Short mmCIF file of C-alpha atoms in Angstrom, two decimals:
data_model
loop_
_atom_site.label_atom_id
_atom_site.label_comp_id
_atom_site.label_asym_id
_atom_site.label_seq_id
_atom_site.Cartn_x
_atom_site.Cartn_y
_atom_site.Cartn_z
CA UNK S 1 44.57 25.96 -86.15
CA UNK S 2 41.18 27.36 -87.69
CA UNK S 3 38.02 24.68 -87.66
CA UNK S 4 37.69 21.91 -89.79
CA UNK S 5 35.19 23.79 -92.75
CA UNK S 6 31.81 22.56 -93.45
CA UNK S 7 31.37 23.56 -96.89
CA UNK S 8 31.60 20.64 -98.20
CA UNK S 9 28.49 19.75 -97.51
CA UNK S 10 25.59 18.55 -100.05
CA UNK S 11 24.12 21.21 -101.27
CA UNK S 12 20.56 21.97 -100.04
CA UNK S 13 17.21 21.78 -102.12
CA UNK S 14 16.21 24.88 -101.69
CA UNK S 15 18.47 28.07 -101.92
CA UNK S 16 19.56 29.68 -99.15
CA UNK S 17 17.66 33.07 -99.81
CA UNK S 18 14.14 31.25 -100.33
CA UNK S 19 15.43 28.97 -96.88
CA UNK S 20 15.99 32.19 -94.87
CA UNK S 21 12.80 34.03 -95.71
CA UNK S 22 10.75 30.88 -94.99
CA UNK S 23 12.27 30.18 -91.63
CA UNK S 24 11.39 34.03 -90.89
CA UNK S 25 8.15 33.88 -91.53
CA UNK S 26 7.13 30.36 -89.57
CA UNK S 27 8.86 32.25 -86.69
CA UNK S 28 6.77 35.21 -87.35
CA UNK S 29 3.67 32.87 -87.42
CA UNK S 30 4.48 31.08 -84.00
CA UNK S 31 5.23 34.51 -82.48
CA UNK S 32 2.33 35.86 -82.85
CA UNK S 33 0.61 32.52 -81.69
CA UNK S 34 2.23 32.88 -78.56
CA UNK S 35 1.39 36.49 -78.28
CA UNK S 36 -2.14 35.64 -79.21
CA UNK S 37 -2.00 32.47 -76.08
CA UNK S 38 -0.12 34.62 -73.68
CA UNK S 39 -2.97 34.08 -70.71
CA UNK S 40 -2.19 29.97 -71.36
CA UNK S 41 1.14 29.93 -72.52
CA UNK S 42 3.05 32.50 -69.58
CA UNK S 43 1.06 30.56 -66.81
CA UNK S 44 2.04 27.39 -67.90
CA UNK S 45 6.14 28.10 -68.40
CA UNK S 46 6.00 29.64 -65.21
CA UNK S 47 4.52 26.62 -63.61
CA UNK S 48 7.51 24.46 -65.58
CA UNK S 49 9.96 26.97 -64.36
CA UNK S 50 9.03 26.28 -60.64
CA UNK S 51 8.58 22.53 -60.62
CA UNK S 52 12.12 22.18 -62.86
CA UNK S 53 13.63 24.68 -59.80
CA UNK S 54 12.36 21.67 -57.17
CA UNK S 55 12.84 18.53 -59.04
CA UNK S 56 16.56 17.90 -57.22
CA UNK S 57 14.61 17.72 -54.02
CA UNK S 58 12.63 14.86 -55.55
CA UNK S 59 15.83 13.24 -56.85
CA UNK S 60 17.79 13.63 -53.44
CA UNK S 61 14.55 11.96 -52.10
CA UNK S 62 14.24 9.02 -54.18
CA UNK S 63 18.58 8.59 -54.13
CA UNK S 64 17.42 7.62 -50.48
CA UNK S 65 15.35 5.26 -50.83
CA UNK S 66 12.01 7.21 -50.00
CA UNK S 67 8.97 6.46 -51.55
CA UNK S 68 7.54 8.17 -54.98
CA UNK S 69 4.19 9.83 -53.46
CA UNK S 70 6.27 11.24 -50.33
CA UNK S 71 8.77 12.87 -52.53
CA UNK S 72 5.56 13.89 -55.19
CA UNK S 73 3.69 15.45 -52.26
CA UNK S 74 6.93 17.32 -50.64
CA UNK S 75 7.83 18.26 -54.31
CA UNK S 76 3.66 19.96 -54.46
CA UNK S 77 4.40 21.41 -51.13
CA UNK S 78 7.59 22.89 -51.63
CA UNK S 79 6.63 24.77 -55.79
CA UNK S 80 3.32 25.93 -53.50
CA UNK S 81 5.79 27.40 -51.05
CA UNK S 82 7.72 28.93 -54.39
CA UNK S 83 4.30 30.16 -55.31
CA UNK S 84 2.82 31.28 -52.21
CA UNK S 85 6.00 33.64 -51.67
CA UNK S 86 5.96 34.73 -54.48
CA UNK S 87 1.96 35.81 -54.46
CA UNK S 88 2.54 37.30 -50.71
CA UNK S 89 5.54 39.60 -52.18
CA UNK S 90 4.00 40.98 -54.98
CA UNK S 91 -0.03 41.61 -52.82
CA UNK S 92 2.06 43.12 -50.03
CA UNK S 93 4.06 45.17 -52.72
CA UNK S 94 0.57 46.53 -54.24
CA UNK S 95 -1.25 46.91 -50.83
CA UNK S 96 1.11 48.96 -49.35
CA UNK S 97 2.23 51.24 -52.38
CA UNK S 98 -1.91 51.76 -52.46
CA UNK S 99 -1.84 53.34 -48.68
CA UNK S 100 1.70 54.78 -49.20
CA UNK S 101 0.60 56.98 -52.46
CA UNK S 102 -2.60 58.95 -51.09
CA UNK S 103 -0.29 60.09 -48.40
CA UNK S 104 1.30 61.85 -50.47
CA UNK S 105 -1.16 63.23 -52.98
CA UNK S 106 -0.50 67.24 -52.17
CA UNK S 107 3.17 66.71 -53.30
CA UNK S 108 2.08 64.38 -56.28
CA UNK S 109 -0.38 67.56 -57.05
CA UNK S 110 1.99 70.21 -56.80
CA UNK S 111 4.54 68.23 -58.94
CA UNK S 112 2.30 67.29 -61.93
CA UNK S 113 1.07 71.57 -61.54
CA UNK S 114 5.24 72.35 -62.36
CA UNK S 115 5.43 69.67 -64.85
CA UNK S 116 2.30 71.13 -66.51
CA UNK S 117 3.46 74.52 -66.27
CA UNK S 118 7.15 72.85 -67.52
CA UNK S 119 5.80 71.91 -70.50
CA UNK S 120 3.51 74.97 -71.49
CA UNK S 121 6.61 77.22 -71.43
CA UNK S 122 8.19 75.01 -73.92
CA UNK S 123 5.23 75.36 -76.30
CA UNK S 124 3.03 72.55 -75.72
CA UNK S 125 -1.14 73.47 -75.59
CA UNK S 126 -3.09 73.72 -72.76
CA UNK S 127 -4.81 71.01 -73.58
CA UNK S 128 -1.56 68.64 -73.03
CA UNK S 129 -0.59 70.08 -70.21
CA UNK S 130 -3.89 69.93 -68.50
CA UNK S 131 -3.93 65.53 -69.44
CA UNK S 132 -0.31 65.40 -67.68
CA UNK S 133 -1.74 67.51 -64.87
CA UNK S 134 -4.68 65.07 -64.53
CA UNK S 135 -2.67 61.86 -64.73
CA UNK S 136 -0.59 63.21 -61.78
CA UNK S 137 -3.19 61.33 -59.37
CA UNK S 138 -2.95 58.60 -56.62
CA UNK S 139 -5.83 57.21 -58.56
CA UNK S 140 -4.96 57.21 -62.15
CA UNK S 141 -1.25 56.18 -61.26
CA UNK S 142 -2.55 53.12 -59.29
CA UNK S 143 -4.69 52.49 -62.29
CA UNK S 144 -1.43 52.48 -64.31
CA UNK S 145 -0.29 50.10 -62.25
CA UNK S 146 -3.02 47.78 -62.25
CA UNK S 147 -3.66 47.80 -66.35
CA UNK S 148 -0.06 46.82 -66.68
CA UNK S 149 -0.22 43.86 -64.48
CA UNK S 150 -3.72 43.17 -66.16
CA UNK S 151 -7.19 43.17 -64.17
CA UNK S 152 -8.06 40.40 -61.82
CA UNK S 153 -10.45 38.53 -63.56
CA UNK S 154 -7.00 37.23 -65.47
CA UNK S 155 -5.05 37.09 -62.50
CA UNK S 156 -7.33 34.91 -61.07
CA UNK S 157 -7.33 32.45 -64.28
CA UNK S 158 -3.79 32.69 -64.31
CA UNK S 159 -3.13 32.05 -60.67
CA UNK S 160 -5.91 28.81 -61.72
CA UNK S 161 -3.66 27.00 -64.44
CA UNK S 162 -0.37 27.41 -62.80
CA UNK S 163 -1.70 25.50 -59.70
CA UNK S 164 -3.62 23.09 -61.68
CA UNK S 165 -0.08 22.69 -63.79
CA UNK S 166 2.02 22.68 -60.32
CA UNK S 167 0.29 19.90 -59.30
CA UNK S 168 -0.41 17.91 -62.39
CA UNK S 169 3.70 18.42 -63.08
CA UNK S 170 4.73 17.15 -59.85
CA UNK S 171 3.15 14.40 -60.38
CA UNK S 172 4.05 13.94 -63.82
CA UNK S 173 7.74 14.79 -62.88
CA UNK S 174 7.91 11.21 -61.21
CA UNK S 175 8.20 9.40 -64.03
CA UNK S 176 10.76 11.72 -65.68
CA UNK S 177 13.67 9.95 -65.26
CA UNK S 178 12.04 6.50 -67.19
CA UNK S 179 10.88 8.85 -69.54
CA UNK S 180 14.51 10.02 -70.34
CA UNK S 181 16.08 6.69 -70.33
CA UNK S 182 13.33 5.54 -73.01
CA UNK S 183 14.39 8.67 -74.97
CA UNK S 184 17.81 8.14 -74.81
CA UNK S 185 17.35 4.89 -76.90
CA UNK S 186 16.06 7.13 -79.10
CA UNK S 187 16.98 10.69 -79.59
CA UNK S 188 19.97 10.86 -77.10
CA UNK S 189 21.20 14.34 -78.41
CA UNK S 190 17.63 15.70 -77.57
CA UNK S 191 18.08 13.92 -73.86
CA UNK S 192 21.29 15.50 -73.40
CA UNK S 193 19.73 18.75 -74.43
CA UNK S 194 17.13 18.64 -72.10
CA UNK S 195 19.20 17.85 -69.39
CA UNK S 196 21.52 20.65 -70.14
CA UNK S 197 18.28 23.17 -69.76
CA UNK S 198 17.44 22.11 -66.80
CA UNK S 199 21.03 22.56 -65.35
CA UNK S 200 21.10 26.02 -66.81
CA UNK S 201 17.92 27.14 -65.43
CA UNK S 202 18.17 26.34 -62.42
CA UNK S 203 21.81 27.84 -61.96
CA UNK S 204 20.30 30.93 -63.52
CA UNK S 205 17.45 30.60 -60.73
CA UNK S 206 19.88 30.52 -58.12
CA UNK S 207 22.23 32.74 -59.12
CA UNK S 208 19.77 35.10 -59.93
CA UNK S 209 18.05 34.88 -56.28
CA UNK S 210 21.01 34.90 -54.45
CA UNK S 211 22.25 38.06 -55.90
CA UNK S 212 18.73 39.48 -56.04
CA UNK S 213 18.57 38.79 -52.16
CA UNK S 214 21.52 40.67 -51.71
CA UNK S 215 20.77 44.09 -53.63
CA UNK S 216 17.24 43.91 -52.25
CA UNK S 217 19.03 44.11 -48.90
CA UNK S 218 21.43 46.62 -49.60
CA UNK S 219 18.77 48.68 -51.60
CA UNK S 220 16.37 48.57 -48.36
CA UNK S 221 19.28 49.62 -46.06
CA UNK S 222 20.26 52.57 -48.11
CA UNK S 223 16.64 53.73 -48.61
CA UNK S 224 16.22 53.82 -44.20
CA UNK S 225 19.40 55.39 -44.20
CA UNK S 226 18.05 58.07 -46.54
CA UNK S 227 14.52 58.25 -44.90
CA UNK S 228 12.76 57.22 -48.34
CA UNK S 229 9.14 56.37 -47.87
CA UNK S 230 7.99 52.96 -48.11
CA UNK S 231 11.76 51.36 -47.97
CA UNK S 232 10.88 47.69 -47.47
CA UNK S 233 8.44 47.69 -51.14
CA UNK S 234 11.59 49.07 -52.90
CA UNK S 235 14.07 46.59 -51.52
CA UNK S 236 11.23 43.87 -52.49
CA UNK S 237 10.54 46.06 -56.01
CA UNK S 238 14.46 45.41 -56.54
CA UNK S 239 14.42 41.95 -56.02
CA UNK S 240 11.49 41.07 -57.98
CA UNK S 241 13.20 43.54 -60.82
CA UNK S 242 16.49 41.30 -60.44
CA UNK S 243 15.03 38.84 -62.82
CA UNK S 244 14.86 40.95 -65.41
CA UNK S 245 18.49 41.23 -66.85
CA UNK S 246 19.77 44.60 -67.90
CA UNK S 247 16.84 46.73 -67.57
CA UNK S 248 15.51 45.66 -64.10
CA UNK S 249 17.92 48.37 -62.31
CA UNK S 250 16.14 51.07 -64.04
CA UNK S 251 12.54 49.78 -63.30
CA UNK S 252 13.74 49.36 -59.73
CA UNK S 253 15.17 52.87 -59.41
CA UNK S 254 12.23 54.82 -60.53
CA UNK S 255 9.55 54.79 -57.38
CA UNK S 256 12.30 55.10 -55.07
CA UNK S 257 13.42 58.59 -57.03
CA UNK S 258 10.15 59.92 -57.31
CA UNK S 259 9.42 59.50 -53.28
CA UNK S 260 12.65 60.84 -52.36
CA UNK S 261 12.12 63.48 -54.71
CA UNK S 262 8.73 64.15 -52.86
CA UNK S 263 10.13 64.10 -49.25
CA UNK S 264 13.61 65.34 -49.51
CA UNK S 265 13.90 67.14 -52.69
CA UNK S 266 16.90 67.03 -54.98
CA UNK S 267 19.58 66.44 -52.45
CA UNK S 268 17.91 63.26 -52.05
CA UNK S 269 17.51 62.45 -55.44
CA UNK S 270 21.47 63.04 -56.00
CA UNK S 271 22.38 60.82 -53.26
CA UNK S 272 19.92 57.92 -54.17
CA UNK S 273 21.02 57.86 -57.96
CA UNK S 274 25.40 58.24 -56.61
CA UNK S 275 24.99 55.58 -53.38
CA UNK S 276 21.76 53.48 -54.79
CA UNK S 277 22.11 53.17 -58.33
CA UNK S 278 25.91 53.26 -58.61
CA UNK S 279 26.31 49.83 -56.60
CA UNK S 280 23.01 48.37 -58.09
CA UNK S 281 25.01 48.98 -61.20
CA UNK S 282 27.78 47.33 -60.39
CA UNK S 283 26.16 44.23 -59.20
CA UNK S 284 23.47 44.12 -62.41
CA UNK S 285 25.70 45.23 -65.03
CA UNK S 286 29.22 43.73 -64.13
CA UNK S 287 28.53 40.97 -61.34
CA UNK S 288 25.24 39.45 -62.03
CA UNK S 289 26.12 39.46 -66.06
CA UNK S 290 29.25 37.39 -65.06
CA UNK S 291 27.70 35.09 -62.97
CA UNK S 292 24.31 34.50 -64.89
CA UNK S 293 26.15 34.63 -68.19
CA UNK S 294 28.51 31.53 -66.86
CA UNK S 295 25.57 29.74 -65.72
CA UNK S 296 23.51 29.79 -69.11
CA UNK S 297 25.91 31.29 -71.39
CA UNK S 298 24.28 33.73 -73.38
CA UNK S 299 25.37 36.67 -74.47
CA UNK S 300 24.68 40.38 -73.27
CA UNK S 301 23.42 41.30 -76.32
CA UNK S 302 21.40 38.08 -76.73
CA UNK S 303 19.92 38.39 -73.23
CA UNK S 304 18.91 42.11 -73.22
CA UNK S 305 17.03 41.36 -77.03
CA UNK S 306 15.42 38.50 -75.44
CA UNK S 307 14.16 40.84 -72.61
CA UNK S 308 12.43 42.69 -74.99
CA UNK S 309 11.42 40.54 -77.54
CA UNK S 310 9.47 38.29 -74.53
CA UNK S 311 8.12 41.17 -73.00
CA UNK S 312 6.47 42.62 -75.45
CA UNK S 313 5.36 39.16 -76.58
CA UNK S 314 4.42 37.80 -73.13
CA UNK S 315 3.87 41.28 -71.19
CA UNK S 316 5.89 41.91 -67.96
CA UNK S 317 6.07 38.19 -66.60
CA UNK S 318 7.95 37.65 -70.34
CA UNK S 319 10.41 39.84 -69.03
CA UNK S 320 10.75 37.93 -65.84
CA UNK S 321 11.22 34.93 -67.49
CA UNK S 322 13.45 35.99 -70.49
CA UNK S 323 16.20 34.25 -70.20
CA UNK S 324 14.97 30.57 -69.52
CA UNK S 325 12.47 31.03 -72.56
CA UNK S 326 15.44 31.90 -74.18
CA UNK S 327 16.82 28.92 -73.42
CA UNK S 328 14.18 26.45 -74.13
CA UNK S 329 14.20 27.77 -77.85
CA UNK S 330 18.10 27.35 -77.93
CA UNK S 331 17.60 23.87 -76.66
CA UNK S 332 14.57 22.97 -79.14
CA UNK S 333 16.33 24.65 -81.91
CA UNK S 334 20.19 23.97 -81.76
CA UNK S 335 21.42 21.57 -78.48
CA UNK S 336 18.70 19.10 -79.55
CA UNK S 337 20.29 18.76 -83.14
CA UNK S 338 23.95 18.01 -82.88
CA UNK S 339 24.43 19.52 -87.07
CA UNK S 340 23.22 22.74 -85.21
CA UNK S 341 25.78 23.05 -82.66
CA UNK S 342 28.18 25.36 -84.68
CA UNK S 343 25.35 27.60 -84.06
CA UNK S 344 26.31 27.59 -80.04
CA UNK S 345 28.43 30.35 -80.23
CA UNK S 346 26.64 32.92 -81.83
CA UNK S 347 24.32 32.83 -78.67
CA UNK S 348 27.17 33.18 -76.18
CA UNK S 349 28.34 29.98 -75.72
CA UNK S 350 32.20 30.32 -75.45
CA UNK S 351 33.18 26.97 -75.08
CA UNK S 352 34.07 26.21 -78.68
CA UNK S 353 35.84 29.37 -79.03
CA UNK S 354 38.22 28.79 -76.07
CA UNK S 355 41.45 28.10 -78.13
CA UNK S 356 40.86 30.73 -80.99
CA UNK S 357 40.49 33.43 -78.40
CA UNK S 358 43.26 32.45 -76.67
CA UNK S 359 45.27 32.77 -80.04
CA UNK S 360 43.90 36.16 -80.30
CA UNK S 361 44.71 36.89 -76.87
CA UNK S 362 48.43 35.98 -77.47
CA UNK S 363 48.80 38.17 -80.90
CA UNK S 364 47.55 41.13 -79.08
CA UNK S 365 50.38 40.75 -76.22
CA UNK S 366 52.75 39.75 -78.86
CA UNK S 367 51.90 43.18 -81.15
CA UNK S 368 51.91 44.98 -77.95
CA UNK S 369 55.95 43.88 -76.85
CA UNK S 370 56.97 44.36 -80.58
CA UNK S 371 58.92 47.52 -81.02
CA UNK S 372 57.50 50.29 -83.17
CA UNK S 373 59.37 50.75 -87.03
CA UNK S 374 62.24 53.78 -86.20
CA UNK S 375 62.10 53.38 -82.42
CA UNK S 376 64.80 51.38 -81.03
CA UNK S 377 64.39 48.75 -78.82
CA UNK S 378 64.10 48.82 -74.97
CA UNK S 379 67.05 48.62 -73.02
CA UNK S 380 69.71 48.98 -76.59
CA UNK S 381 72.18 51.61 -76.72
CA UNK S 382 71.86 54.46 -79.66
CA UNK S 383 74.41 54.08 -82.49
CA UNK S 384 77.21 56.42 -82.75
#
C-alpha cells in the first residue's frame, strides 16, 4: 500500500518556482554569514558538542539525589578533561612531527630534486619545477601545516570562547530539563526534536570514538611492525581523522606513505597501502558507515556532501564536526516541524520507508524464482 498523498493540500501563495529560488538564496545569505563568523561560530558548536557529550553524567547525578552545583562542577571538570585531551593530542601531534621532519630533510631534498626533474621531462618550465623543488622543505611543509590549522593568535581566541562557553554551558545545562518541560507546553514537536539530536549526537560521538580507538590502534601496530617513522602521531593522526566520515582514511594515509616511502622505499609503500589502508577501508567505508549511519541516520551521500560543504565553510574543524552540524540543521529545519517530516527520508532516515522496501525486496526474489518465457520450469519433464 503506497502513502496516503498530500496533494491535496491548499495551494500555496507563492508558486513553487519563486518559493524555491527564495529559500536558495536566504540559505546562500546565512552561509556565507557563517563562513564570514567561523572564528565565533566553530568555537562555540564545538563547546555545545562537548557539554551535550557529558550532560548524561549530570542526569545520572541528579537521578541520585546529588546536589545541582556538584553535578555542574563534575560536569566543568569532566568537558575540561574532553578538552584538555583533546589539546594534548593534537600539541603532541605537531611537536613531534616538527622534530621528526628535519630528520629527514636529505631524503625530503632528494625527493622534491626527482619530482622537479619528473616534471621538467614532461614539459613543465624551469621555473615550476624550481617552486616544487623549493616547497620540498621541513620548513615550508611545517608552514603548510600551520596556515591550515590557522596561526596562534586565533588559536588562542578560539581555545578562549570554548572555555568561557564550557563553563557558562555547564552551568546553563542545569536548568535544561525545566527549560524543556516549559517548552513542551508549548512547541512539543520542537522538544522532541531536540531531544532526538542530542541522542543522535552523542551515539555518533561514541560510535565514532570507539571505532576511532580501534583503527588508531591497529594503524599504530602495523606502522611498528613496518618500522615507519613516527608510528604513535599516525595512529593518533588516524584517530583524530576518524571524525571525518569518508575522506578521513585518505588524510590519515598520506604522512604515513610519504615516511615509509622515505625510509623503506616502495616495498614499503606497497605493503602500507595492501595491510594499512585495505583494513582502514573496511572499517571507514563498510563498518563505521553502518554503525554511524544507524546512529544518526543519514545517508552516505548526505554525509560525505556535508563533509565538504562544512569544511570549506568552517575550515578543517567543519570537517570534524560535519555530521552533528548536519544534524542540528535537520533538526531546526524538518524534526522541529512535524508538516516537514516527509522530508526525513530524503536525508537517510529509513524508518518510514521500512514497509515499501520490504515490498521491493519481495518483487525482486519473486522476479528472480519466476521462470524465464521458453525455458521450462525447474524440476518438469520435456514434452514428447
Amino acid at each position: 500500500m503506497e502513502p496516503a498523498s498530500s496533494e491535496s493540500d491548499p495551494r500555496p501563495a507563492l508558486p513553487r518556482t519563486v518559493t524555491i529560488l527564495l529559500t536558495l538564496a536566504g540559505a546562500t545569505v546565512v552561509a556565507f554569514g557563517l563562513g564570514a563568523m567561523r572564528g565565533i561560530v566553530t568555537p562555540i558548536f564545538f563547546a555545545f558538542v562537548l557539554t551535550l557529550c557529558v550532560h548524561p553524567i549530570r542526569r545520572w547525578m541528579q537521578a541520585r539525589g546529588i546536589s545541582r552545583g556538584i553535578a555542574t562542577g563534575t560536569t566543568i571538570a569532566a568537558v575540561f578533561g574532553l578538552l584538555t585531551a583533546f589539546a594534548a593530542v593534537l600539541i603532541a601531534s605537531l611537536a613531534q612531527f616538527s622534530a621528526l621532519l628535519p630528520q629527514y630533510a636529505p631524503q625530503v631534498a632528494q625527493l622534491g630534486a626527482s619530482l622537479a626533474g619528473l616534471l621538467e621531462s614532461v614539459g613543465f618550465g624551469p621555473e615550476q619545477a624550481q617552486e616544487v623543488l623549493n616547497g620540498f622543505t621541513p620548513g615550508r611543509i611545517i608552514g603548510f601545516l600551520g596556515g591550515l590549522l590557522g596561526n596562534i593568535a586565533s588559536l588562542v581566541g578560539s581555545l578562549v570562547v570554548i572555555l568561557t562557553m564550557l563553563i557558562l554551558m555547564a552551568v546553563d545545562g542545569s536548568r535544561v530539563p525545566a527549560l524543556l518541560t516549559h517548552l513542551n507546553y508549548h512547541r512539543p514537536a520542537l522538544v522532541t526534536a531536540f531531544i532526538g539530536f542530542g541522542i543522535g549526537v552523542r551515539r555518533y560521538m561514541v560510535a565514532t570514538t570507539v571505532l576511532g580507538i580501534a583503527q588508531g590502534l591497529f594503524n599504530w601496530l602495523v606502522l611498528v611492525i613496518l618500522q615507519v617513522p613516527g608510528a604513535l602521531l599516525w595512529g593518533l593522526l588516524s584517530f583524530i581523522c576518524s571524525f571525518i566520515p569518508n575522506i578521513g582514511y585518505f588524510i590519515a594515509i598520506v604522512p604515513p606513505l610519504f615516511f615509509g616511502f622515505l625510509t623503506g622505499g616502495w616495498p614499503t609503500v606497497v605493503a602500507i597501502i595492501v595491510i594499512y589502508g585495505g583494513i582502514n577501508s573496511v572499517i571507514q567505508s563498510i563498518i563505521q558507515p553502518k554503525y554511524v549511519g544507524n546512529a544518526v541516520s543519514l545517508s552516505e551521500t548526505l554525509t560525505f556532501a556535508s563533509v565538504l560543504f562544512w569544511a570549506l565553510l568552517l575550515g578543517p574543524v567543519g570537517a570534524i564536526l560535519a555530521v552533528p552540524l548536519t544534524l542540528f540543521v535537520r533538526t531546526i529545519l524538518l524534526d522541529s516541524d512535524p508538516s516537514m517530516s516527509w522530508w526525513r527520508p530524503f536525508t537517510g532516515d529509513r524508518t518510514d520507508l521500512q514497509v515499501l522496501l520490504k515490498q521491493e525486496d519481495e518483487a525482486i526474489r519473486a522476479r528472480r524464482g519466476r521462470p524465464r518465457p521458453g525455458r521450462p520450469e525447474t524440476g518438469s519433464a520435456p514434452k514428447a
